[in-house]
Coordinates of C-alpha atoms in Angstrom, one line a residue:
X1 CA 19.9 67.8 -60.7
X2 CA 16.6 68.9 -62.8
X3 CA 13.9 70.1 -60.6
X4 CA 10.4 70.0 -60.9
X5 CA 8.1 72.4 -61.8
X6 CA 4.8 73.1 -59.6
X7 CA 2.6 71.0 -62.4
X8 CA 4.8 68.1 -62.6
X9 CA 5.1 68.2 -58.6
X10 CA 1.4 68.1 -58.9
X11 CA 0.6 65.3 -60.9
X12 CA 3.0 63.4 -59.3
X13 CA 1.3 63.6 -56.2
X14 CA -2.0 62.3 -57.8
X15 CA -0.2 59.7 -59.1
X16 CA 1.5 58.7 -55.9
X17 CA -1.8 59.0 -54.2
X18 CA -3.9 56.6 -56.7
X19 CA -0.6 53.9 -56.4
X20 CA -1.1 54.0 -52.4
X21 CA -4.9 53.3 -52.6
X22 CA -6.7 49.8 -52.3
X23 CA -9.0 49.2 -55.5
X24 CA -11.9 47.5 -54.8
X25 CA -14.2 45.9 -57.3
X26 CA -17.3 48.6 -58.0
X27 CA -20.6 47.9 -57.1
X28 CA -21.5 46.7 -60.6
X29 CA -18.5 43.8 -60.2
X30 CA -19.7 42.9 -56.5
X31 CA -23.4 42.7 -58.1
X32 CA -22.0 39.9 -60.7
X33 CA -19.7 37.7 -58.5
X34 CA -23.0 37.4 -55.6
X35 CA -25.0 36.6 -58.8
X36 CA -22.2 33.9 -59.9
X37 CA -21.5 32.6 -56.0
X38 CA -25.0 32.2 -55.7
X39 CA -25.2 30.2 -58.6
X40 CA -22.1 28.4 -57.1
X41 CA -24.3 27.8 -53.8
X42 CA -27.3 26.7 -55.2
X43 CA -25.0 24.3 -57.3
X44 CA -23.4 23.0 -54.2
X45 CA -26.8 22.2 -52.5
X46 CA -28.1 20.2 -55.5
X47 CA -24.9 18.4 -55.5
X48 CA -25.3 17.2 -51.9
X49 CA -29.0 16.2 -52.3
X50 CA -27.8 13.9 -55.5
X51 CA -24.9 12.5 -54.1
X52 CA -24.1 12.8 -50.6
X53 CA -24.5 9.0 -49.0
X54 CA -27.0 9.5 -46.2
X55 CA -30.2 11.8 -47.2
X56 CA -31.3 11.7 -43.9
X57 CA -28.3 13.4 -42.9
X58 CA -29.1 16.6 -45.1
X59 CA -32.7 17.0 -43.2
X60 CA -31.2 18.2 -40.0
X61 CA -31.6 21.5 -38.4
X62 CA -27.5 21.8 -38.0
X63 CA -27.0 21.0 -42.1
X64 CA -29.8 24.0 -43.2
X65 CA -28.8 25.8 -40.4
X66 CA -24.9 25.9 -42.2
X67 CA -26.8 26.1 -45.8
X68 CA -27.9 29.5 -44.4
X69 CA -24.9 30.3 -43.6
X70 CA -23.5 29.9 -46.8
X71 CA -25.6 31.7 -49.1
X72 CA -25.6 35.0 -46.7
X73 CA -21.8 34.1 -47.4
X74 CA -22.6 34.5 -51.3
X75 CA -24.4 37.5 -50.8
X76 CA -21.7 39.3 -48.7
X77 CA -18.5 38.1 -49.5
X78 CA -16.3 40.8 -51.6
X79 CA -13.9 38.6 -53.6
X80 CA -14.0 34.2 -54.6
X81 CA -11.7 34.0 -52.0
X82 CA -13.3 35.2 -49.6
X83 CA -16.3 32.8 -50.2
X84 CA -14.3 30.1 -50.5
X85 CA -12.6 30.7 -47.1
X86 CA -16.0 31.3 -45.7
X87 CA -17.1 27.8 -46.9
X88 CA -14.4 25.9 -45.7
X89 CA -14.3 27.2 -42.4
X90 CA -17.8 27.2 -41.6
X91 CA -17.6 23.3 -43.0
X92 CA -14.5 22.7 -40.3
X93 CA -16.9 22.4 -38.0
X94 CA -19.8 21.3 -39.5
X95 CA -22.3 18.1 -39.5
X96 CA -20.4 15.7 -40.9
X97 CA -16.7 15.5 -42.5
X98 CA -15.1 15.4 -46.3
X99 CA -17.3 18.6 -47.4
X100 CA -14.6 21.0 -48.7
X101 CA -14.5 23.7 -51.5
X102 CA -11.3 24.5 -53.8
X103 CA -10.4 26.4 -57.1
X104 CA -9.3 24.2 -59.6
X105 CA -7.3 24.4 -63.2
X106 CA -8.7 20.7 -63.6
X107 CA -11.9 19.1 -64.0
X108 CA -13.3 16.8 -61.1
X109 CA -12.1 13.5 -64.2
X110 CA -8.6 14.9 -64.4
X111 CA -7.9 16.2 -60.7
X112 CA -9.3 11.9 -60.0
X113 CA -6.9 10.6 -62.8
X114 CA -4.1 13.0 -61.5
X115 CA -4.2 11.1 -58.0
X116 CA -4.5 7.9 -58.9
X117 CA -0.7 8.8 -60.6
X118 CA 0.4 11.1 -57.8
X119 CA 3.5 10.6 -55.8
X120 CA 3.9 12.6 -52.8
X121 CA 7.9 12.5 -52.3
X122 CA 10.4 11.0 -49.8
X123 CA 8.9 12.9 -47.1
X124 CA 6.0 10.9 -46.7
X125 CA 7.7 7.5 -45.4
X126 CA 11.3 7.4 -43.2
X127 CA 12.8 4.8 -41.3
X128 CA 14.5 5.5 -38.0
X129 CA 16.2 3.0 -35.8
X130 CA 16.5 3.1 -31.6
X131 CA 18.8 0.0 -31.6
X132 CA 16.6 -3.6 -32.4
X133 CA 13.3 -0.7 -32.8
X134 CA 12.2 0.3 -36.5
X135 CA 10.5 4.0 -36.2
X136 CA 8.1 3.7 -39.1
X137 CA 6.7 6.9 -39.6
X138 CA 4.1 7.5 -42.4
X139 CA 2.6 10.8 -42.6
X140 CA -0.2 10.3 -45.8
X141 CA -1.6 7.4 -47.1
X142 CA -1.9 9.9 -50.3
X143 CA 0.7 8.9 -53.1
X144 CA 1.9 5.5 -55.3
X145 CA 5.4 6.2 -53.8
X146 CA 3.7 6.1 -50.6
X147 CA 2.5 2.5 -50.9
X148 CA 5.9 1.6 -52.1
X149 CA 8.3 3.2 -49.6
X150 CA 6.1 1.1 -46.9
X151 CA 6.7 -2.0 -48.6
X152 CA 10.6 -1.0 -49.0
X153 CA 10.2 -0.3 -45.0
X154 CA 9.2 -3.6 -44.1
X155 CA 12.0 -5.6 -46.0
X156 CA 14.5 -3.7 -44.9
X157 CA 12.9 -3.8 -40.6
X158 CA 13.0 -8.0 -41.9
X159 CA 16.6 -7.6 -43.0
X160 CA 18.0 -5.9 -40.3
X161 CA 15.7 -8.0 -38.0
X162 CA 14.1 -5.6 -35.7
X163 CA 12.4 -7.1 -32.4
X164 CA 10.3 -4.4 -32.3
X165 CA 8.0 -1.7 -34.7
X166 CA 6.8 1.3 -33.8
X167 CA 4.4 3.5 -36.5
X168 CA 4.1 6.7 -35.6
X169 CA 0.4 8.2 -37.2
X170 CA 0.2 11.3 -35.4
X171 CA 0.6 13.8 -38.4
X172 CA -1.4 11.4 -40.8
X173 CA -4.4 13.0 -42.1
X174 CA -5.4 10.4 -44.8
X175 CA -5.5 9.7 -48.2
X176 CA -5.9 6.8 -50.3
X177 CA -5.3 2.7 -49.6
X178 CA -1.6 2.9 -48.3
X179 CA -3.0 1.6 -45.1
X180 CA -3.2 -1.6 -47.1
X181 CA 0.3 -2.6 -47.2
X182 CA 1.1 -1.1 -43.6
X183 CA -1.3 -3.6 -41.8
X184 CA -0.6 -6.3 -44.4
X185 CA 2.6 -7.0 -43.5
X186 CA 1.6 -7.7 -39.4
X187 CA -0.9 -10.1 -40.2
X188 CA -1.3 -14.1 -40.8
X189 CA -4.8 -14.3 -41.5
X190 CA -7.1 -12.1 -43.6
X191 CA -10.0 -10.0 -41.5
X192 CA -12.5 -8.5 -42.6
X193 CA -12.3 -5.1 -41.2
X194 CA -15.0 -2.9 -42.2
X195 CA -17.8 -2.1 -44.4
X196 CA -18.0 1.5 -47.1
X197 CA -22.0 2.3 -47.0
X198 CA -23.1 4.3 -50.0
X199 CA -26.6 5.9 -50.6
X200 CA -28.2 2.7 -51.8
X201 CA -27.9 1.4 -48.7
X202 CA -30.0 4.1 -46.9
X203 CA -32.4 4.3 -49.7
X204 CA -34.0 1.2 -49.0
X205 CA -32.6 0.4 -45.2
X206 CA -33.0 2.2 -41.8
X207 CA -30.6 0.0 -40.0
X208 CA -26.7 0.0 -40.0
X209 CA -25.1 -2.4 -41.8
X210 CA -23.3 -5.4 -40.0
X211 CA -20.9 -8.1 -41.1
X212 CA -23.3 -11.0 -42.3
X213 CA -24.7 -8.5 -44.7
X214 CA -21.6 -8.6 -46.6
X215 CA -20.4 -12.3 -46.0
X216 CA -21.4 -13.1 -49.7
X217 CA -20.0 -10.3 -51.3
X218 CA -16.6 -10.4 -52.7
X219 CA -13.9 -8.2 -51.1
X220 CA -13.1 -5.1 -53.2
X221 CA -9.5 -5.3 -53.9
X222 CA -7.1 -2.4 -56.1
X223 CA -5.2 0.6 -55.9
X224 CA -7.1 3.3 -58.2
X225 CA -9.4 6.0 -56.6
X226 CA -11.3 6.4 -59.8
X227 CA -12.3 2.7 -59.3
X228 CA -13.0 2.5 -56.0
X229 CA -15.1 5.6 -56.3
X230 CA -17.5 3.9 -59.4
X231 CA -17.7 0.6 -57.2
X232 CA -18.8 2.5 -54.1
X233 CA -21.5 4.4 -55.2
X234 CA -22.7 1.5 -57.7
X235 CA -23.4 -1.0 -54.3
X236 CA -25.2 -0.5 -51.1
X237 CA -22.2 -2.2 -49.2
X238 CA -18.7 -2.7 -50.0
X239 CA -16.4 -5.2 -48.1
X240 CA -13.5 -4.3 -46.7
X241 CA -10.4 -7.2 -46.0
X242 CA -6.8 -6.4 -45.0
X243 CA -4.6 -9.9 -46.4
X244 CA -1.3 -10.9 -45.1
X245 CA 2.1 -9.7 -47.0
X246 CA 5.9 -10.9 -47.2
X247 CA 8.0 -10.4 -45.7
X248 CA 5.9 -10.6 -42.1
X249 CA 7.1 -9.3 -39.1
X250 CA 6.0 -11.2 -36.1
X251 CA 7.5 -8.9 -33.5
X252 CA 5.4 -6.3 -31.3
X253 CA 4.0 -3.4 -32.7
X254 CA 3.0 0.0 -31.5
X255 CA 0.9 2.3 -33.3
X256 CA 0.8 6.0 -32.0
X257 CA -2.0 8.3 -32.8
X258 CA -3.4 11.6 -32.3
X259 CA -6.5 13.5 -32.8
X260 CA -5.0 14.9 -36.1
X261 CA -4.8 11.4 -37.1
X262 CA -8.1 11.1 -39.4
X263 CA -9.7 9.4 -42.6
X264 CA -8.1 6.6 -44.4
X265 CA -5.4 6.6 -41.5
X266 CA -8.6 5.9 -39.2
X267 CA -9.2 2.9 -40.8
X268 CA -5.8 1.7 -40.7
X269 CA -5.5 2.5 -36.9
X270 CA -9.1 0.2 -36.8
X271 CA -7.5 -2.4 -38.2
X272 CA -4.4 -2.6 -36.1
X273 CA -6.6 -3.2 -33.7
X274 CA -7.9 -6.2 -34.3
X275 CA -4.1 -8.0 -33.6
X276 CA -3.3 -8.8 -30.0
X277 CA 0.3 -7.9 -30.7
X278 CA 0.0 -4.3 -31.6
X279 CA -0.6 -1.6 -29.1
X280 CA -2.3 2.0 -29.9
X281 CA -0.6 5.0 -27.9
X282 CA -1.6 8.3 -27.9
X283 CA -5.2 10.0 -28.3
X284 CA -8.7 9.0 -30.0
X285 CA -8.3 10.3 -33.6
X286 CA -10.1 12.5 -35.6
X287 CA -13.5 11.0 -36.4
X288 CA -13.5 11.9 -39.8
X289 CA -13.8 8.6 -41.5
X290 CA -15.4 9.2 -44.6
X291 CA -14.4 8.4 -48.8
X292 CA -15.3 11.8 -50.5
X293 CA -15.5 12.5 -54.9
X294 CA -14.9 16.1 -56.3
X295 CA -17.4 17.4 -58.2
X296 CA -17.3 20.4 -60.7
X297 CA -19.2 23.7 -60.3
X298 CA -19.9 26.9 -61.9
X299 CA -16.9 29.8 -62.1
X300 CA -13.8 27.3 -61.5
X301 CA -15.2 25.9 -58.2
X302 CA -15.0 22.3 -57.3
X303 CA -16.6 20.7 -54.3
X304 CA -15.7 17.8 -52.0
X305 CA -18.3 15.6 -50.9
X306 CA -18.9 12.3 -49.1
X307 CA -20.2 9.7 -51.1
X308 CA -19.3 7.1 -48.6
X309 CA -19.8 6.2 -44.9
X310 CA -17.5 3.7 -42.7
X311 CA -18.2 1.0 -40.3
X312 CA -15.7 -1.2 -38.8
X313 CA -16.6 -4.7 -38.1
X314 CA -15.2 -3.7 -34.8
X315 CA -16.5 -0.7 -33.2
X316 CA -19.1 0.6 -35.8
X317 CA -19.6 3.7 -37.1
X318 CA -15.8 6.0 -36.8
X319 CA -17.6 9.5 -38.2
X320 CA -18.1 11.8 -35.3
X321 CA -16.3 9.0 -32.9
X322 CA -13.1 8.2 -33.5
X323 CA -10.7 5.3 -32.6
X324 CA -9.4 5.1 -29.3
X325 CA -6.1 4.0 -28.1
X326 CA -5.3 0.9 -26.0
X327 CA -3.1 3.5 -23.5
X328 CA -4.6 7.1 -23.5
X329 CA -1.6 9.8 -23.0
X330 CA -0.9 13.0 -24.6
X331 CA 0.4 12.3 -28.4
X332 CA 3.5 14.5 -27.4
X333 CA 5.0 12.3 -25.6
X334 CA 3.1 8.7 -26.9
X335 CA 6.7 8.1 -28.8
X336 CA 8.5 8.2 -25.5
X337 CA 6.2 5.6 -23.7
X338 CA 6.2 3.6 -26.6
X339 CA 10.7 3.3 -26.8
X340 CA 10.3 2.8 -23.0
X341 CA 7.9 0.1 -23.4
X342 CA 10.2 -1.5 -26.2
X343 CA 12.9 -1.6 -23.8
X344 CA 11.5 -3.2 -21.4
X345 CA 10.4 -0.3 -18.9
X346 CA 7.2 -1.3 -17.0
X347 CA 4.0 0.1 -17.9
X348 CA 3.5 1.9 -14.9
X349 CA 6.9 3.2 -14.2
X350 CA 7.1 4.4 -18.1
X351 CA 3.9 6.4 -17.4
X352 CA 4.9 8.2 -14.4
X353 CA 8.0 9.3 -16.6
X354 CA 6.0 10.8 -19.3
X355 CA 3.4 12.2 -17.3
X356 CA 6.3 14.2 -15.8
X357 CA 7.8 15.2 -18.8
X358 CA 4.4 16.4 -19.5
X359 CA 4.0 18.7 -16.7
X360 CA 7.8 20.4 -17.3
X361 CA 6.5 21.1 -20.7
X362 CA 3.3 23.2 -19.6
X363 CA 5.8 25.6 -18.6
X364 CA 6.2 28.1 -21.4
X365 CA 9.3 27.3 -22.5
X366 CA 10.4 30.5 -23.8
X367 CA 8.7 32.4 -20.9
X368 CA 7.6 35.9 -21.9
X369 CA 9.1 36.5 -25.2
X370 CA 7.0 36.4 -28.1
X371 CA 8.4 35.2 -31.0
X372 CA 7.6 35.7 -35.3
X373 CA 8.3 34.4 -38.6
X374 CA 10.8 36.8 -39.9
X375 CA 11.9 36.2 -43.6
X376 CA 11.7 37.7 -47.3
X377 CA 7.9 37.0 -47.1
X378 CA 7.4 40.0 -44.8
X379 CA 10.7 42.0 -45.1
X380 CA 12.2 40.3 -41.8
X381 CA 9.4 41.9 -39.7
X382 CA 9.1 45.6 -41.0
X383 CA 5.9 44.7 -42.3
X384 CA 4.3 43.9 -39.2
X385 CA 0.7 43.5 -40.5
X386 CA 1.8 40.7 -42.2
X387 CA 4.2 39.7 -39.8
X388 CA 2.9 36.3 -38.2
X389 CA 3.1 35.6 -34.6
X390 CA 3.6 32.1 -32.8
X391 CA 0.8 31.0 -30.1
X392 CA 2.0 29.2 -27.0
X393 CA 0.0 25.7 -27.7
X394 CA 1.0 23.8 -24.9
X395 CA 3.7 21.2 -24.3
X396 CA 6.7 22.8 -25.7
X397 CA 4.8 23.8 -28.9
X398 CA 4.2 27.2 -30.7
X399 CA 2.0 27.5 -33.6
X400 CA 1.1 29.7 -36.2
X401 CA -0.6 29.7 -39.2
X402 CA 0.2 31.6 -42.8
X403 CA -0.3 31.8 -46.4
X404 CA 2.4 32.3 -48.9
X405 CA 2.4 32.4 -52.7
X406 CA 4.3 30.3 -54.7
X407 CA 7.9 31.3 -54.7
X408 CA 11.1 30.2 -52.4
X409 CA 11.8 32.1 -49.2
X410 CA 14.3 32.5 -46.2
X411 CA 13.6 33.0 -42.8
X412 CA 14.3 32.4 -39.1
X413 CA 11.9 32.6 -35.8
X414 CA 12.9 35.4 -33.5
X415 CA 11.1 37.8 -31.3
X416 CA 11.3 41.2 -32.8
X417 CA 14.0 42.5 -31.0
X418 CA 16.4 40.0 -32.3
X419 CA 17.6 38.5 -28.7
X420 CA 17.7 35.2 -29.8
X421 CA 16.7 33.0 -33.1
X422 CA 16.0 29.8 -34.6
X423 CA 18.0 29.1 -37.9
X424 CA 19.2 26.3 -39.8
X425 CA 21.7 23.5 -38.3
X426 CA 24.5 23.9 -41.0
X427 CA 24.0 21.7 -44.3
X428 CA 20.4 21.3 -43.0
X429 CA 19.2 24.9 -44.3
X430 CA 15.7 23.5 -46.9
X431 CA 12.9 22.5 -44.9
X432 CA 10.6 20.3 -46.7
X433 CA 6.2 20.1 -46.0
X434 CA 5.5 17.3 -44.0
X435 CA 9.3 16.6 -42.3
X436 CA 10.6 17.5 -39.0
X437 CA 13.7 20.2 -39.3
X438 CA 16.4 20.3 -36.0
X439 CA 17.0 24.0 -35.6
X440 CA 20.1 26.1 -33.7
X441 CA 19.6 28.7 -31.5
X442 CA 23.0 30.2 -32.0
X443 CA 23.8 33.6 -33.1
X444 CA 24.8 34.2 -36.7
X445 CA 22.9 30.8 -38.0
X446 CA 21.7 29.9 -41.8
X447 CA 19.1 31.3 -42.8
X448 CA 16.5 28.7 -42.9
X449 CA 14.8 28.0 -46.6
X450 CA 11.1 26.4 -48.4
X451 CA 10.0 26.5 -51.4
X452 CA 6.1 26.5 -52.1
X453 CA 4.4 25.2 -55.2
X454 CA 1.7 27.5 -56.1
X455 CA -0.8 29.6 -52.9
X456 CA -0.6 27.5 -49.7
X457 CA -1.6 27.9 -46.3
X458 CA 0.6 26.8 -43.7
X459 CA 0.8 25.6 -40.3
X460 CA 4.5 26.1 -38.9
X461 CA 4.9 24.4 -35.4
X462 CA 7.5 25.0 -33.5
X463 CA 8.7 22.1 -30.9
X464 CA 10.8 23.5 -28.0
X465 CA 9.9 21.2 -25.2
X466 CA 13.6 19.6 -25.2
X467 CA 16.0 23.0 -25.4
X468 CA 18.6 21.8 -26.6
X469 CA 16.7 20.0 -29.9
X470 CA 13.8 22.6 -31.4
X471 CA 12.4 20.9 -34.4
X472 CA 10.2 23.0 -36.8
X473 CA 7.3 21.2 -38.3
X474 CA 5.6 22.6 -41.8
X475 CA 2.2 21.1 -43.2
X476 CA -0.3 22.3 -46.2
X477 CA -3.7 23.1 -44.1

């Protein structure tokens, strides 16, 4: 074997040592991108002060307060990424809803015309049965597909005559008008249900808006975002009516909700309410009931901002409130008391059953073991900085949060030392965004597998409250 001389050792070991450092941008680079973000910030304020559908609502102390915020952000932040992190989490929690910041290949026209096309996949409507009970669960109201898999749904729970329905809207965070069909087809009569206030309105009113102020106007009716967006922000008030559909089912219905449930699901839940027939399970939603338009920027950034406020003919305003359920009970366990109640089970008694299984599953379920996503994403834990841990949430649940590139990885959850994992259930390896995957807790399982389209955070939620079923729950933050 050739061996080195001292020189070659020597530049070796400078090379070695300039691969193992971390670059970072000079101070001439850093100068530039705070110059361009707080271009990118200013840009984002005039766009709120031209469009945003309450003015009044941009005088507060909270909304400068978080303008602040955002151009020390710009000043500070090292990389685009970082600012647009920073933005979007000091926006989780800020004055009002729909305000969020991306990077985009597209322009604001095409990302609109690419959703009015979009179809989400298989995994945003399935059909489960617990004997005469249709499960109708719906997890977007994003997606053409979406829209038509509901109306699917409904003729084949007519078909196979179900006495009961139960829609399960826990995981639904919103999207466009697929609500339309899934309250269409419980009703007999048309309601009016609501009314979308744009800036017009506020420029020349002080007082919310209420039902005979639309009585004259003609329901808007379609499918395309693009549309709906050009009629909202051309009138003061646009009225809102859900219309019966065939096939009807006359049965009972029970809608379960959570406080994840948000936005155009909101509005759906809302209007489920007005039927005697349908029960809501589960926890106030989200209060986030707002119709935001994306906006371009400077430097590849595109904004997210309301253009549109919401106020059900029912309960008012749902921004900042929320919709609460006819019987309040952890959402865990609102499918439970909802299958009890279809079967006959007395309110009360169900209750007392669920409430139980609630306490049992305070009990950290996998006691003191600590447990990780180990896969080809972090070298099956040897990389421990980027080695993410699961938090105990409560109820049977674990949580964590990560982001991976695009790509297609393997992986199980274990604690480090290997004493036990969750893999796949044979033939049941691919876990898909958005679906529930049964796990095994056997030794010498699959591998468990997802594939990700492009950089995506992800929330991966492990459900252990039943031992003998862990499901594994993946969603796009």
């Amino acid at each position: 074997m050739k061996q080195l001389n001292m020189k070659q050792a020597g530049i070796l070991f400078i090379v070695l040592i300039l691969c193992s450092c971390s670059f970072r941008p000079s101070s001439t680079e850093v100068k530039h991108l705070h110059q361009d973000l707080i271009v990118v910030t200013d840009s984002i304020s005039q766009l709120m002060s031209k469009y945003h559908y309450n003015p009044a609502e941009l005088n507060t102390n909270e909304y400068r307060a978080l303008e602040t915020k955002v151009m020390g952000l710009a000043n500070s932040a090292q990389t685009q990424r970082e600012y647009l992190t920073g933005f979007n989490d000091y926006w989780k929690d800020g004055p009002f809803s729909h305000v969020t910041l991306g990077l985009s290949k597209k322009n604001a026209q095409q990302m609109a015309e690419y959703l009015d096309t979009l179809r989400v996949g298989e995994q945003s409507v399935s059909l489960q049965w617990n004997q005469k009970t249709a499960i109708l669960t719906v997890n977007t109201m994003m997606g053409v597909d979406t829209k038509e898999r509901i109306i699917e749904a409904y003729r084949e729970v007519a078909s196979k005559e179900a006495k009961a329905l139960i829609i399960d809207l826990r995981n639904n965070t919103g999207g466009t008008f697929a609500g339309l069909p899934l309250v269409g087809h419980v009703l007999t009569d048309t309601i009016d249900v609501g009314i979308f206030v744009s800036r017009k309105w506020w420029e020349n009113n002080t007082r919310e808006p209420k039902l005979a102020d639309v009585q004259n106007l003609t329901p808007w009716e379609g499918w395309s975002l693009m549309t709906f967006w050009k009629d909202v922000q051309e009138d003061p008030l646009t009225r809102i009516q859900f219309t019966p559909m065939y096939p009807h089912f006359a049965g009972s219905v029970y809608v379960l909700t959570s406080s994840k449930s948000a936005s155009a699901a909101e509005f759906t839940i809302d209007a489920f309410a007005h039927k005697e027939k349908v029960t809501i399970i589960g926890e106030t939603t989200a209060g986030q009931m707002l119709s935001q338009k994306m906006y371009d920027l400077p430097n590849g950034f595109q904004l997210s901002l309301p253009i549109a406020e919401y106020y059900s003919t029912r309960i008012g305003k749902i921004e900042g409130k929320g919709v609460k359920p006819d019987i309040a009970i952890d959402q865990s366990v609102a499918m439970d008391l909802a299958i009890s109640l279809t079967q006959g089970v007395d309110l009360e008694d169900a209750l007392a059953d669920v409430k139980q299984k609630i306490s049992k599953m305070n009990e950290e379920p996998l006691g003191v073991n600590t447990i990780y996503l180990l896969g080809n994403m972090n070298g099956w834990g040897k990389k421990s900085k980027i080695t993410p841990r699961f938090e105990y949430k409560g109820k049977g649940v674990y949580e964590m949060h990560t982001t991976l590139k695009n790509g297609s990885y393997e992986f199980k959850i274990a604690p480090l030392d290997w004493g036990f994992d969750y893999g796949a259930i044979p033939d049941q390896e691919k876990v898909f965004l958005g679906k529930k995957t049964p796990l095994a807790r056997v030794p010498g399982s699959n591998n468990l597998t997802i594939d990700i389209e492009g950089e995506a955070t992800l929330t991966f939620s492990l459900d252990v409250g039943d031992v003998n079923s862990a499901t594994l729950y993946v969603v796009k933050n």
